[in-house]
Tab-separated table of C-alpha atoms in Angstrom:
chain	number	residue	atom	x	y	z
A	1	MET	CA	-31.068	-19.222	-38.392
A	2	ASN	CA	-30.219	-15.733	-39.592
A	3	THR	CA	-31.975	-13.192	-37.408
A	4	THR	CA	-32.136	-9.484	-37.988
A	5	VAL	CA	-32.804	-8.968	-34.310
A	6	THR	CA	-30.658	-6.154	-32.975
A	7	MET	CA	-28.402	-6.497	-29.981
A	8	PRO	CA	-29.648	-5.048	-26.706
A	9	GLN	CA	-28.121	-1.880	-25.280
A	10	SER	CA	-25.264	-2.316	-22.868
A	11	ARG	CA	-25.549	-0.655	-19.510
A	12	SER	CA	-23.176	2.242	-18.945
A	13	GLU	CA	-24.371	3.911	-15.754
A	14	GLN	CA	-22.806	3.102	-12.378
A	15	LEU	CA	-20.172	0.822	-13.830
A	16	VAL	CA	-16.414	1.028	-13.539
A	17	ILE	CA	-14.815	-0.632	-16.544
A	18	GLN	CA	-11.206	-1.690	-16.922
A	19	GLU	CA	-10.099	-3.009	-20.300
A	20	MET	CA	-7.282	-5.517	-19.912
A	21	ALA	CA	-5.253	-7.239	-22.619
A	22	ASP	CA	-7.567	-10.221	-23.045
A	23	GLU	CA	-10.512	-9.543	-20.797
A	24	THR	CA	-12.696	-6.751	-19.463
A	25	LEU	CA	-13.210	-6.117	-15.767
A	26	VAL	CA	-16.419	-4.482	-14.639
A	27	TYR	CA	-17.381	-3.239	-11.212
A	28	ASP	CA	-21.079	-2.667	-10.615
A	29	LEU	CA	-21.377	0.299	-8.252
A	30	ASP	CA	-25.058	-0.395	-7.617
A	31	ARG	CA	-24.695	-4.037	-6.693
A	32	HIS	CA	-21.068	-3.937	-5.511
A	33	LYS	CA	-20.169	-6.869	-7.689
A	34	ALA	CA	-17.099	-7.348	-9.816
A	35	HIS	CA	-17.218	-9.274	-13.090
A	36	CYS	CA	-14.604	-10.539	-15.469
A	37	LEU	CA	-15.654	-10.856	-19.124
A	38	ASN	CA	-13.483	-13.018	-21.336
A	39	LYS	CA	-12.554	-11.809	-24.811
A	40	THR	CA	-15.697	-13.141	-26.511
A	41	ALA	CA	-18.050	-11.724	-23.889
A	42	SER	CA	-16.145	-8.406	-24.039
A	43	VAL	CA	-16.496	-8.170	-27.832
A	44	VAL	CA	-20.202	-8.968	-27.670
A	45	TRP	CA	-20.759	-6.480	-24.829
A	46	SER	CA	-18.916	-3.730	-26.713
A	47	HIS	CA	-21.329	-4.223	-29.640
A	48	CYS	CA	-24.447	-4.094	-27.498
A	49	ASP	CA	-25.453	-0.789	-29.062
A	50	GLY	CA	-29.018	-1.395	-30.120
A	51	THR	CA	-28.100	-1.245	-33.826
A	52	THR	CA	-25.772	-4.172	-34.573
A	53	THR	CA	-27.778	-7.278	-35.422
A	54	VAL	CA	-27.159	-10.659	-33.859
A	55	SER	CA	-26.109	-12.132	-37.205
A	56	GLU	CA	-23.677	-9.258	-37.770
A	57	MET	CA	-22.308	-9.925	-34.318
A	58	ALA	CA	-21.723	-13.573	-35.175
A	59	GLU	CA	-19.762	-12.434	-38.234
A	60	ILE	CA	-17.710	-10.048	-36.087
A	61	LEU	CA	-16.821	-12.880	-33.696
A	62	HIS	CA	-15.804	-15.027	-36.633
A	63	ARG	CA	-13.648	-12.251	-38.086
A	64	ASP	CA	-12.046	-11.069	-34.814
A	65	LEU	CA	-11.751	-14.274	-32.822
A	66	ASN	CA	-11.986	-16.962	-35.462
A	67	LEU	CA	-15.104	-18.472	-33.920
A	68	PRO	CA	-17.473	-20.453	-36.151
A	69	VAL	CA	-20.292	-18.239	-37.436
A	70	ASP	CA	-23.056	-19.171	-35.032
A	71	GLU	CA	-25.675	-16.913	-33.506
A	72	GLU	CA	-26.056	-19.253	-30.542
A	73	VAL	CA	-22.678	-18.057	-29.300
A	74	VAL	CA	-23.955	-14.484	-29.403
A	75	TRP	CA	-27.135	-15.459	-27.562
A	76	LEU	CA	-25.093	-17.309	-24.970
A	77	ALA	CA	-23.108	-14.103	-24.355
A	78	ILE	CA	-26.236	-11.948	-24.248
A	79	SER	CA	-27.830	-14.323	-21.773
A	80	GLN	CA	-24.820	-14.128	-19.472
A	81	LEU	CA	-24.581	-10.343	-19.803
A	82	GLY	CA	-28.236	-10.124	-18.857
A	83	LYS	CA	-27.757	-12.309	-15.799
A	84	ALA	CA	-24.826	-10.133	-14.725
A	85	LYS	CA	-27.098	-7.052	-15.092
A	86	LEU	CA	-24.787	-5.506	-17.651
A	87	LEU	CA	-27.533	-4.782	-20.184
A	88	ASP	CA	-30.050	-1.971	-20.177
A	89	GLY	CA	-32.858	-3.597	-22.087
A	90	PRO	CA	-34.298	-7.108	-22.052
A	91	ALA	CA	-32.214	-9.847	-23.581
A	92	GLN	CA	-34.881	-12.143	-24.958
A	93	LYS	CA	-34.102	-14.558	-27.729
A	94	PRO	CA	-36.998	-14.429	-30.237
A	95	PHE	CA	-38.865	-17.327	-31.925
A	96	THR	CA	-36.707	-20.314	-31.228
A	97	GLY	CA	-36.992	-20.759	-27.515
A	98	ALA	CA	-34.413	-20.904	-24.801
A	99	VAL	CA	-30.742	-20.028	-25.028
A	100	PRO	CA	-28.766	-23.274	-25.203
A	101	ALA	CA	-26.451	-24.196	-22.398
A	102	ARG	CA	-22.743	-23.586	-22.795
A	103	ARG	CA	-22.071	-27.332	-22.924
A	104	GLU	CA	-24.604	-27.800	-25.727
A	105	VAL	CA	-23.041	-25.050	-27.825
A	106	MET	CA	-19.588	-26.522	-27.269
A	107	LYS	CA	-20.810	-29.962	-28.394
A	108	ARG	CA	-22.629	-28.642	-31.423
A	109	MET	CA	-19.703	-26.553	-32.591
A	110	GLY	CA	-17.189	-29.288	-31.848
A	111	LEU	CA	-15.210	-27.034	-29.533
A	112	ILE	CA	-12.889	-28.992	-27.294
A	113	GLY	CA	-9.938	-28.153	-25.064
A	114	ALA	CA	-8.502	-24.668	-25.489
A	115	ALA	CA	-10.992	-23.835	-28.250
A	116	ALA	CA	-13.791	-24.074	-25.697
A	117	MET	CA	-12.243	-21.092	-23.941
A	118	LEU	CA	-13.432	-18.989	-26.869
A	119	LEU	CA	-17.023	-19.300	-25.743
A	120	PRO	CA	-18.277	-16.296	-23.785
A	121	VAL	CA	-17.644	-16.482	-20.063
A	122	ILE	CA	-18.508	-13.992	-17.362
A	123	THR	CA	-17.186	-14.791	-13.917
A	124	SER	CA	-17.476	-13.008	-10.622
A	125	ILE	CA	-14.254	-11.734	-9.182
A	126	VAL	CA	-13.664	-12.671	-5.608
A	127	ALA	CA	-10.583	-11.128	-4.093
A	128	PRO	CA	-8.393	-13.456	-2.067
A	129	ALA	CA	-8.089	-12.484	1.579
A	130	ALA	CA	-5.801	-9.492	1.429
A	131	VAL	CA	-5.419	-6.640	3.791
A	132	SER	CA	-5.908	-3.155	2.499
A	133	ALA	CA	-2.768	-1.495	1.304
A	134	ALA	CA	-3.337	1.530	3.511
A	135	SER	CA	-0.123	2.019	5.404
A	136	CYS	CA	-1.444	3.130	8.740
A	137	LYS	CA	-4.505	4.492	10.440
A	138	ALA	CA	-4.717	7.978	11.867
A	139	LYS	CA	-5.499	8.869	15.490
A	140	GLY	CA	-9.037	7.911	16.466
A	141	LYS	CA	-9.492	5.319	13.702
A	142	GLY	CA	-10.520	1.761	14.615
A	143	CYS	CA	-7.744	-0.790	15.042
A	144	THR	CA	-6.962	-4.227	16.370
A	145	THR	CA	-3.185	-3.923	16.697
A	146	GLY	CA	-0.581	-1.211	17.043
A	147	ALA	CA	0.858	-2.266	13.693
A	148	GLU	CA	-2.162	-0.736	11.969
A	149	CYS	CA	-1.772	2.681	13.592
A	150	CYS	CA	0.482	5.526	12.486
A	151	SER	CA	1.394	6.028	16.136
A	152	GLY	CA	2.215	2.352	16.504
A	153	VAL	CA	-0.233	2.167	19.414
A	154	CYS	CA	-3.731	0.708	19.294
A	155	GLY	CA	-5.263	2.191	22.405
A	156	PRO	CA	-8.332	1.622	24.560
A	157	GLY	CA	-11.607	1.154	22.761
A	158	ASN	CA	-9.664	-0.249	19.785
A	159	LEU	CA	-8.821	3.226	18.547
A	160	CYS	CA	-5.450	4.365	17.237
A	161	LEU	CA	-3.640	6.797	19.533
B	1	MET	CA	9.868	-13.402	-0.913
B	2	ALA	CA	12.674	-11.222	-2.230
B	3	SER	CA	13.225	-13.547	-5.196
B	4	VAL	CA	9.525	-13.349	-6.104
B	5	LEU	CA	9.421	-9.564	-5.944
B	6	ARG	CA	12.847	-8.925	-7.467
B	7	GLU	CA	12.338	-6.317	-10.235
B	8	SER	CA	8.658	-7.239	-10.249
B	9	TRP	CA	7.674	-3.600	-10.971
B	10	LYS	CA	9.409	-3.603	-14.360
B	11	PRO	CA	7.292	-3.644	-17.538
B	12	ALA	CA	8.895	-7.014	-18.339
B	13	PRO	CA	10.158	-8.521	-15.063
B	14	PRO	CA	12.913	-11.114	-15.179
B	15	VAL	CA	11.916	-14.760	-15.034
B	16	PHE	CA	11.426	-16.058	-11.497
B	17	SER	CA	14.391	-18.232	-10.627
B	18	GLY	CA	13.250	-19.460	-7.211
B	19	SER	CA	11.867	-22.844	-6.297
B	20	ASP	CA	8.264	-23.974	-5.788
B	21	ALA	CA	8.996	-23.965	-2.054
B	22	ASP	CA	10.020	-20.272	-2.269
B	23	LEU	CA	6.759	-19.532	-4.006
B	24	GLU	CA	4.675	-21.464	-1.521
B	25	ALA	CA	6.317	-19.613	1.345
B	26	ALA	CA	5.851	-16.249	-0.322
B	27	ALA	CA	2.236	-16.598	-1.516
B	28	PRO	CA	0.478	-15.956	1.833
B	29	ILE	CA	2.660	-12.892	2.436
B	30	LEU	CA	1.975	-11.582	-1.061
B	31	PHE	CA	-1.766	-11.790	-0.421
B	32	ALA	CA	-1.590	-10.398	3.087
B	33	THR	CA	0.578	-7.404	2.276
B	34	GLY	CA	-1.045	-6.214	-0.959
B	35	ALA	CA	1.782	-7.478	-3.178
B	36	ALA	CA	-0.215	-10.248	-4.876
B	37	SER	CA	-0.593	-8.237	-8.094
B	38	LEU	CA	3.149	-7.757	-8.282
B	39	GLY	CA	3.547	-11.465	-7.632
B	40	TRP	CA	1.242	-12.277	-10.530
B	41	TRP	CA	3.007	-9.772	-12.803
B	42	LYS	CA	6.324	-11.420	-12.086
B	43	LEU	CA	5.172	-15.037	-12.107
B	44	ARG	CA	2.397	-15.065	-14.682
B	45	SER	CA	4.501	-16.701	-17.372
B	46	THR	CA	6.403	-19.076	-15.133
B	47	ILE	CA	3.909	-20.785	-12.872
B	48	ASP	CA	1.398	-23.390	-13.909
B	49	PRO	CA	-1.904	-21.612	-14.763
B	50	SER	CA	-3.893	-24.505	-13.316
B	51	THR	CA	-2.500	-24.005	-9.811
B	52	GLU	CA	-4.366	-22.368	-6.975
B	53	VAL	CA	-1.553	-19.855	-6.476
B	54	HIS	CA	-1.753	-18.688	-10.093
B	55	ALA	CA	-5.536	-18.356	-9.914
B	56	GLY	CA	-5.384	-16.464	-6.632
B	57	LEU	CA	-2.677	-14.063	-7.785
B	58	HIS	CA	-4.505	-13.416	-11.061
B	59	GLU	CA	-7.756	-12.755	-9.223
B	60	ALA	CA	-5.960	-10.308	-6.926
B	61	PHE	CA	-4.536	-8.524	-9.971
B	62	ARG	CA	-8.031	-8.198	-11.442
B	63	MET	CA	-9.442	-6.913	-8.177
B	64	HIS	CA	-6.631	-4.410	-7.769
B	65	ALA	CA	-7.157	-3.226	-11.354
B	66	LEU	CA	-10.774	-2.431	-10.521
B	67	GLN	CA	-9.800	-0.893	-7.207
B	68	ALA	CA	-7.329	1.353	-9.027
B	69	ALA	CA	-10.053	2.503	-11.426
B	70	LEU	CA	-12.383	3.182	-8.496
B	71	GLN	CA	-9.705	5.147	-6.662
B	72	VAL	CA	-9.122	7.296	-9.742
B	73	ARG	CA	-12.856	8.080	-9.863
B	74	MET	CA	-12.674	9.129	-6.235
B	75	ILE	CA	-9.579	11.254	-6.728
B	76	VAL	CA	-11.046	13.150	-9.692
B	77	THR	CA	-14.140	13.840	-7.576
B	78	LEU	CA	-12.219	14.846	-4.455
B	79	ILE	CA	-9.621	17.174	-5.933
B	80	PRO	CA	-12.037	19.627	-7.616
B	81	ALA	CA	-14.130	19.722	-4.407
B	82	LEU	CA	-11.073	20.770	-2.410
B	83	LEU	CA	-9.955	23.272	-5.055
B	84	ASP	CA	-13.462	24.794	-5.123
B	85	ALA	CA	-13.128	25.332	-1.376
B	86	GLY	CA	-9.862	27.193	-1.949
B	87	ILE	CA	-7.690	24.326	-0.689
B	88	GLU	CA	-4.655	23.207	-2.664
B	89	PRO	CA	-4.400	19.425	-2.176
B	90	LEU	CA	-1.173	17.549	-2.663
B	91	LEU	CA	-1.583	13.853	-3.351
B	92	VAL	CA	1.099	11.595	-1.842
B	93	LYS	CA	1.873	7.869	-1.633
B	94	GLY	CA	-1.039	5.754	-3.031
B	95	TRP	CA	-1.804	7.019	-6.520
B	96	ALA	CA	1.353	9.148	-6.622
B	97	ALA	CA	3.394	5.968	-6.053
B	98	ALA	CA	1.219	3.789	-8.319
B	99	ARG	CA	1.766	6.082	-11.311
B	100	THR	CA	5.393	4.963	-11.498
B	101	TYR	CA	4.375	1.326	-12.099
B	102	PRO	CA	3.647	-0.031	-15.587
B	103	GLU	CA	0.088	-0.992	-14.505
B	104	PRO	CA	-1.949	0.782	-11.827
B	105	ALA	CA	-3.149	-2.600	-10.533
B	106	LEU	CA	0.368	-3.427	-9.396
B	107	ARG	CA	0.283	-0.900	-6.590
B	108	PRO	CA	-2.950	-1.142	-4.599
B	109	TYR	CA	-3.713	1.422	-1.941
B	110	GLY	CA	-6.471	1.490	0.615
B	111	ASP	CA	-6.770	5.198	1.278
B	112	ILE	CA	-6.147	8.455	-0.495
B	113	ASP	CA	-3.379	10.388	1.236
B	114	ILE	CA	-3.726	14.129	0.765
B	115	CYS	CA	-1.537	16.839	2.248
B	116	VAL	CA	-3.230	20.176	2.813
B	117	SER	CA	-2.270	23.308	4.706
B	118	ASP	CA	-5.481	23.317	6.748
B	119	VAL	CA	-7.028	19.955	7.652
B	120	ALA	CA	-10.065	21.474	9.410
B	121	ARG	CA	-11.091	23.378	6.281
B	122	ALA	CA	-10.439	20.350	4.114
B	123	ARG	CA	-12.619	18.203	6.397
B	124	THR	CA	-15.448	20.693	6.036
B	125	ALA	CA	-15.090	20.661	2.255
B	126	LEU	CA	-15.208	16.860	2.236
B	127	ASP	CA	-18.209	16.650	4.545
B	128	THR	CA	-20.777	15.815	1.892
B	129	ASP	CA	-22.855	12.678	1.366
B	130	VAL	CA	-20.695	11.534	-1.519
B	131	LEU	CA	-17.230	12.547	-0.330
B	132	ARG	CA	-17.712	11.307	3.226
B	133	ARG	CA	-17.719	7.737	1.909
B	134	PHE	CA	-14.224	8.057	0.465
B	135	ASN	CA	-11.340	6.782	2.521
B	136	VAL	CA	-9.260	9.946	2.721
B	137	ASP	CA	-6.288	10.427	5.005
B	138	LEU	CA	-5.589	14.138	5.418
B	139	HIS	CA	-2.165	15.305	6.550
B	140	GLU	CA	-1.821	18.882	7.726
B	141	GLY	CA	1.292	20.356	6.158
B	142	GLY	CA	2.521	16.867	5.342
B	143	GLU	CA	2.964	16.074	9.050
B	144	HIS	CA	4.419	12.640	9.800
B	145	LEU	CA	5.259	12.299	6.122
B	146	ILE	CA	7.923	14.769	5.188
B	147	ASP	CA	10.520	16.740	7.074
B	148	VAL	CA	10.722	19.537	4.498
B	149	PRO	CA	8.705	22.777	5.010
B	150	PHE	CA	5.300	22.254	3.408
B	151	GLY	CA	5.562	25.517	1.458
B	152	GLU	CA	8.743	24.213	-0.174
B	153	VAL	CA	7.070	20.912	-1.068
B	154	VAL	CA	4.092	22.743	-2.608
B	155	ALA	CA	6.313	25.217	-4.464
B	156	ASN	CA	8.209	22.347	-6.095
B	157	SER	CA	5.171	20.155	-6.719
B	158	MET	CA	3.980	19.225	-10.200
B	159	ALA	CA	0.557	18.907	-11.797
B	160	ILE	CA	-0.289	15.638	-13.514
B	161	ASP	CA	-3.359	15.200	-15.688
B	162	LEU	CA	-5.656	12.499	-14.360
B	163	ASP	CA	-8.781	12.017	-16.465
B	164	GLY	CA	-8.892	15.745	-17.196
B	165	VAL	CA	-8.206	16.842	-13.617
B	166	ALA	CA	-4.892	18.470	-12.737
B	167	VAL	CA	-3.647	16.548	-9.706
B	168	ARG	CA	-0.697	18.005	-7.813
B	169	ILE	CA	1.926	15.669	-6.432
B	170	PRO	CA	5.317	16.442	-4.844
B	171	SER	CA	8.429	16.653	-7.010
B	172	ASP	CA	10.186	13.364	-7.704
B	173	GLU	CA	12.836	14.284	-5.112
B	174	HIS	CA	10.365	15.089	-2.343
B	175	HIS	CA	8.110	12.163	-3.135
B	176	LEU	CA	10.896	9.612	-3.095
B	177	ARG	CA	12.002	11.099	0.228
B	178	ILE	CA	8.439	10.682	1.534
B	179	LEU	CA	8.379	7.049	0.389
B	180	VAL	CA	11.715	6.212	2.016
B	181	LEU	CA	11.003	7.967	5.330
B	182	HIS	CA	7.515	6.458	5.483
B	183	LEU	CA	8.954	2.967	4.951
B	184	LEU	CA	11.479	3.550	7.738
B	185	HIS	CA	8.917	4.988	10.163
B	186	HIS	CA	6.876	1.812	9.763
B	187	GLY	CA	9.762	-0.622	10.019
B	188	ALA	CA	9.636	-1.535	6.297
B	189	TRP	CA	7.119	-4.292	7.051
B	190	ARG	CA	5.269	-4.039	3.747
B	191	PRO	CA	7.394	-5.352	0.827
B	192	LEU	CA	5.392	-3.136	-1.520
B	193	TRP	CA	7.079	-0.067	-0.021
B	194	LEU	CA	10.510	-1.278	-1.082
B	195	CYS	CA	9.092	-1.994	-4.552
B	196	ASP	CA	7.777	1.618	-4.598
B	197	ILE	CA	11.362	2.778	-4.246
B	198	GLY	CA	12.504	0.520	-7.082
B	199	ALA	CA	9.673	1.733	-9.326
B	200	ALA	CA	10.313	5.403	-8.477
B	201	LEU	CA	14.046	5.059	-9.159
B	202	ASP	CA	13.257	3.675	-12.610
B	203	VAL	CA	11.358	6.783	-13.698
B	204	ILE	CA	13.568	9.554	-12.332
B	205	GLY	CA	15.067	11.746	-14.992
B	206	ASP	CA	18.560	13.154	-15.441
B	207	SER	CA	17.488	16.364	-13.730
B	208	PHE	CA	16.715	14.524	-10.466
B	209	ASP	CA	18.450	16.495	-7.715
B	210	TRP	CA	19.997	13.935	-5.363
B	211	GLU	CA	20.993	16.607	-2.844
B	212	VAL	CA	17.384	17.786	-2.500
B	213	PHE	CA	16.246	14.164	-2.155
B	214	LEU	CA	18.868	13.227	0.443
B	215	GLY	CA	18.528	16.473	2.420
B	216	THR	CA	21.132	17.991	4.684
B	217	ASP	CA	20.761	16.047	7.941
B	218	PRO	CA	23.673	13.554	7.978
B	219	VAL	CA	21.798	10.868	9.950
B	220	ARG	CA	18.798	10.945	7.630
B	221	ARG	CA	21.005	11.015	4.550
B	222	HIS	CA	22.582	7.823	5.814
B	223	TRP	CA	19.199	6.204	6.550
B	224	ILE	CA	18.023	7.031	3.051
B	225	ALA	CA	21.199	5.805	1.372
B	226	CYS	CA	21.031	2.546	3.371
B	227	THR	CA	17.406	2.043	2.313
B	228	LEU	CA	18.261	2.499	-1.359
B	229	ARG	CA	21.100	0.017	-1.032
B	230	VAL	CA	18.799	-2.549	0.586
B	231	ALA	CA	16.245	-1.989	-2.204
B	232	GLU	CA	19.077	-2.705	-4.608
B	233	SER	CA	20.409	-5.813	-2.877
B	234	LEU	CA	17.047	-7.397	-2.050
B	235	LEU	CA	14.919	-6.383	-5.011
B	236	GLY	CA	17.316	-5.289	-7.720
B	237	ALA	CA	16.431	-1.567	-7.596
B	238	ASP	CA	18.491	0.360	-10.118
B	239	LEU	CA	20.960	2.701	-8.432
B	240	SER	CA	22.952	3.449	-11.574
B	241	LYS	CA	21.823	7.093	-11.484
B	242	ALA	CA	22.705	7.505	-7.804
B	243	PRO	CA	25.848	9.362	-6.743
B	244	ASP	CA	28.884	7.302	-5.756
B	245	HIS	CA	28.550	8.040	-2.042
B	246	VAL	CA	25.074	6.460	-2.070
B	247	ARG	CA	26.139	3.432	-4.072
B	248	SER	CA	29.066	2.791	-1.772
B	249	VAL	CA	27.396	3.454	1.573
B	250	ARG	CA	28.079	0.818	4.234
B	251	VAL	CA	24.836	-0.830	5.276
B	252	PRO	CA	24.836	-2.497	8.694
B	253	SER	CA	23.997	-6.184	8.387
B	254	TRP	CA	21.093	-5.954	10.848
B	255	PHE	CA	19.173	-3.648	8.500
B	256	GLU	CA	18.637	-6.097	5.644
B	257	ARG	CA	17.952	-8.925	8.088
B	258	ALA	CA	15.365	-6.766	9.844
B	259	VAL	CA	13.586	-5.953	6.578
B	260	LEU	CA	13.327	-9.630	5.659
B	261	ARG	CA	12.135	-10.532	9.131
B	262	GLU	CA	9.483	-7.792	9.151
B	263	TRP	CA	8.056	-9.013	5.856
B	264	THR	CA	7.291	-12.353	7.423
B	265	ARG	CA	6.320	-11.091	10.843
B	266	ARG	CA	3.928	-8.189	10.731
B	267	HIS	CA	1.189	-9.814	8.721
B	268	ARG	CA	0.600	-12.140	11.648
B	269	TRP	CA	-0.151	-9.186	13.832
B	270	VAL	CA	-3.295	-8.195	12.056
B	271	ALA	CA	-5.487	-10.489	14.105
B	272	ALA	CA	-3.789	-9.713	17.419
B	273	ARG	CA	-5.665	-8.018	20.238
B	274	PRO	CA	-4.692	-4.506	21.317
B	275	ILE	CA	-2.020	-4.655	24.001
B	276	GLY	CA	-4.061	-2.311	26.232
B	277	GLU	CA	-6.920	-4.787	26.158
B	278	VAL	CA	-4.554	-7.677	26.882
B	279	ILE	CA	-3.156	-5.873	29.933
B	280	ALA	CA	-6.613	-4.967	31.178
B	281	THR	CA	-8.244	-8.361	30.688
B	282	ARG	CA	-5.511	-11.028	30.727
B	283	PRO	CA	-2.504	-9.409	32.396
B	284	TRP	CA	-0.667	-12.744	32.856
B	285	THR	CA	-0.337	-13.041	29.048
B	286	ALA	CA	1.133	-9.536	28.743
B	287	PRO	CA	4.841	-10.577	28.868
B	288	ALA	CA	4.373	-13.032	25.989
B	289	GLU	CA	2.387	-10.452	24.030
B	290	ILE	CA	5.078	-7.831	24.590
B	291	VAL	CA	7.747	-10.226	23.322
B	292	ARG	CA	5.558	-11.009	20.316
B	293	ARG	CA	5.199	-7.308	19.556
B	294	TRP	CA	8.796	-6.480	20.322
B	295	PRO	CA	9.642	-3.401	18.199
B	296	ASP	CA	11.810	-3.901	15.167
B	297	PRO	CA	15.286	-2.377	15.020
B	298	ILE	CA	14.397	-0.109	12.096
B	299	ARG	CA	11.565	1.788	13.756
B	300	SER	CA	13.390	1.790	17.070
B	301	SER	CA	16.400	3.454	15.440
B	302	VAL	CA	14.344	5.934	13.439
B	303	HIS	CA	12.196	6.982	16.389
B	304	SER	CA	15.341	7.582	18.422
B	305	GLY	CA	16.995	9.470	15.582
B	306	ALA	CA	19.894	7.018	15.821
B	307	ARG	CA	22.404	6.435	13.072
B	308	PHE	CA	22.267	3.098	11.234
B	309	ASP	CA	25.582	1.723	12.421
B	310	ARG	CA	26.929	-1.652	13.476
B	311	ARG	CA	26.108	-1.208	17.161
B	312	THR	CA	23.425	-3.388	18.697
B	313	ARG	CA	19.893	-2.060	18.382
B	314	PHE	CA	18.752	-3.595	21.652
B	315	PRO	CA	18.907	-0.429	23.836
B	316	LEU	CA	16.945	1.475	21.185
B	317	GLN	CA	14.358	-1.292	20.939
B	318	LEU	CA	14.041	-1.393	24.722
B	319	ARG	CA	13.573	2.371	24.908
B	320	TYR	CA	10.989	2.319	22.106
B	321	ALA	CA	9.099	-0.588	23.679
B	322	CYS	CA	8.986	1.240	27.032
B	323	SER	CA	7.746	4.454	25.450
B	324	ARG	CA	4.977	2.610	23.597
B	325	LEU	CA	3.981	0.622	26.649
B	326	GLY	CA	3.959	3.790	28.752
B	327	LYS	CA	1.696	5.455	26.232
B	328	VAL	CA	-0.734	2.528	26.267
B	329	LEU	CA	-0.795	2.377	30.074
B	330	ARG	CA	-1.394	6.133	30.341
B	331	GLN	CA	-4.222	5.974	27.843
B	332	THR	CA	-5.734	2.884	29.499
B	333	MET	CA	-5.729	4.602	32.875
B	334	GLU	CA	-7.217	7.798	31.427
B	335	ALA	CA	-9.928	5.784	29.687
B	336	GLY	CA	-10.659	3.955	32.964
B	337	ARG	CA	-10.915	7.271	34.858
B	338	SER	CA	-13.242	8.785	32.275
B	339	ARG	CA	-15.488	5.689	32.469
B	340	THR	CA	-15.813	5.957	36.255
B	341	ALA	CA	-16.194	9.772	36.382
B	342	PRO	CA	-19.813	10.974	36.855
B	343	SER	CA	-21.336	12.350	33.723
B	344	SER	CA	-22.033	16.056	33.677
B	345	THR	CA	-24.756	15.821	31.075
B	346	ILE	CA	-27.097	13.374	32.784
B	347	GLY	CA	-29.112	14.008	35.920
B	348	PRO	CA	-30.858	16.951	37.484
């Protein structure tokens, strides 16, 4: 299949984006959700401009990441971007039905082991239990122990003295 | 813990030479004290990527990277609002410390510390729907943070461009002094604070004025020199630019031991109940709770203005514990009185 369907527009409002070496981190200020896009998903998302076609995108992935030229990979990324609410417009695949599952694409393209990591992945970031790095709380702020308070004393009513 | 964080703030940290047991012991403290990103930075190439520790540290790094980006958005919104209200804000700790690290994610911070000359006016300026949601800690004239006249700190401050906004921060000398004194006032319990010192020392230039940084008070000069030496011995901070009298200062053995002990001790306190509540509701458990919260020798010395020497810290700790307990008891009694006093606003 060689579609001339253009890529949807990526969402830009109310997002905080951090480009890292091999992934993109996105914080959705509306939904208070954090996402991590792997390299493939990041490249696809960065080309969601409403003008690049899906087949062009497949070529870009082949050129930049050495992925086999296959539009299904692009549709897989678009589907995940849509689910993560990172697209502005609808992300409907035309004509040929549903977007294949990740496992199906892997099987069809013969991607195994590390190569399978090249498929687009968007994961939610869940921070491990970590206390805030704020050093201490000012007088009148809520507390549970004196260690949290600048004064060193967590007073009555669980407020810093 | 020290072996994990040793030189972890460097762009290319040295390879971790500790054992798996060291790592297992350090991991919970890294997470609990906000040093997980630094842990990942240091260990990313040495620990097995399939392990839970690696995944957790990496996830923390990602989260802190986003947090850092969010904080920057807040700062560039806050600063112009304060300037528009005619208030000159001086950013300290948090972002001002994070900028000395190779990646902003390595130095997470929960609030935005801003020194202003008039907190009441600043509060009014920040009392809007948007700005009220930001976690801002205002310090009038740098109170509790720096022992240098605020006017002098402002006069020597520098403007740094942050996404097109000129953000003022103290000079390198004053800011490093703030970081050291803040660490001491809080008993050095967060390992990140000692890393801040290592990271700040790496970026100071040849023009750094050590006399301005150390100040004139002999006791404080000694505290500061001891802290730098402990940062060097525990974490590999680079003191090559420091004057000889700092590099050769005698550090009492209790100081380094206390730092290491605090790193493993304070994080357990987070879930503890306030001592006032313990005394009021379960007084028989108070002695054990007091022992558990026994003040560390660092804070006890600093709050007494005592020199860091070889003498036992016990009398200072006892005095500090009594003063804190007295404060809690006074406040508990006052709160009790105000609860039982008849209200003047209700009734005929």
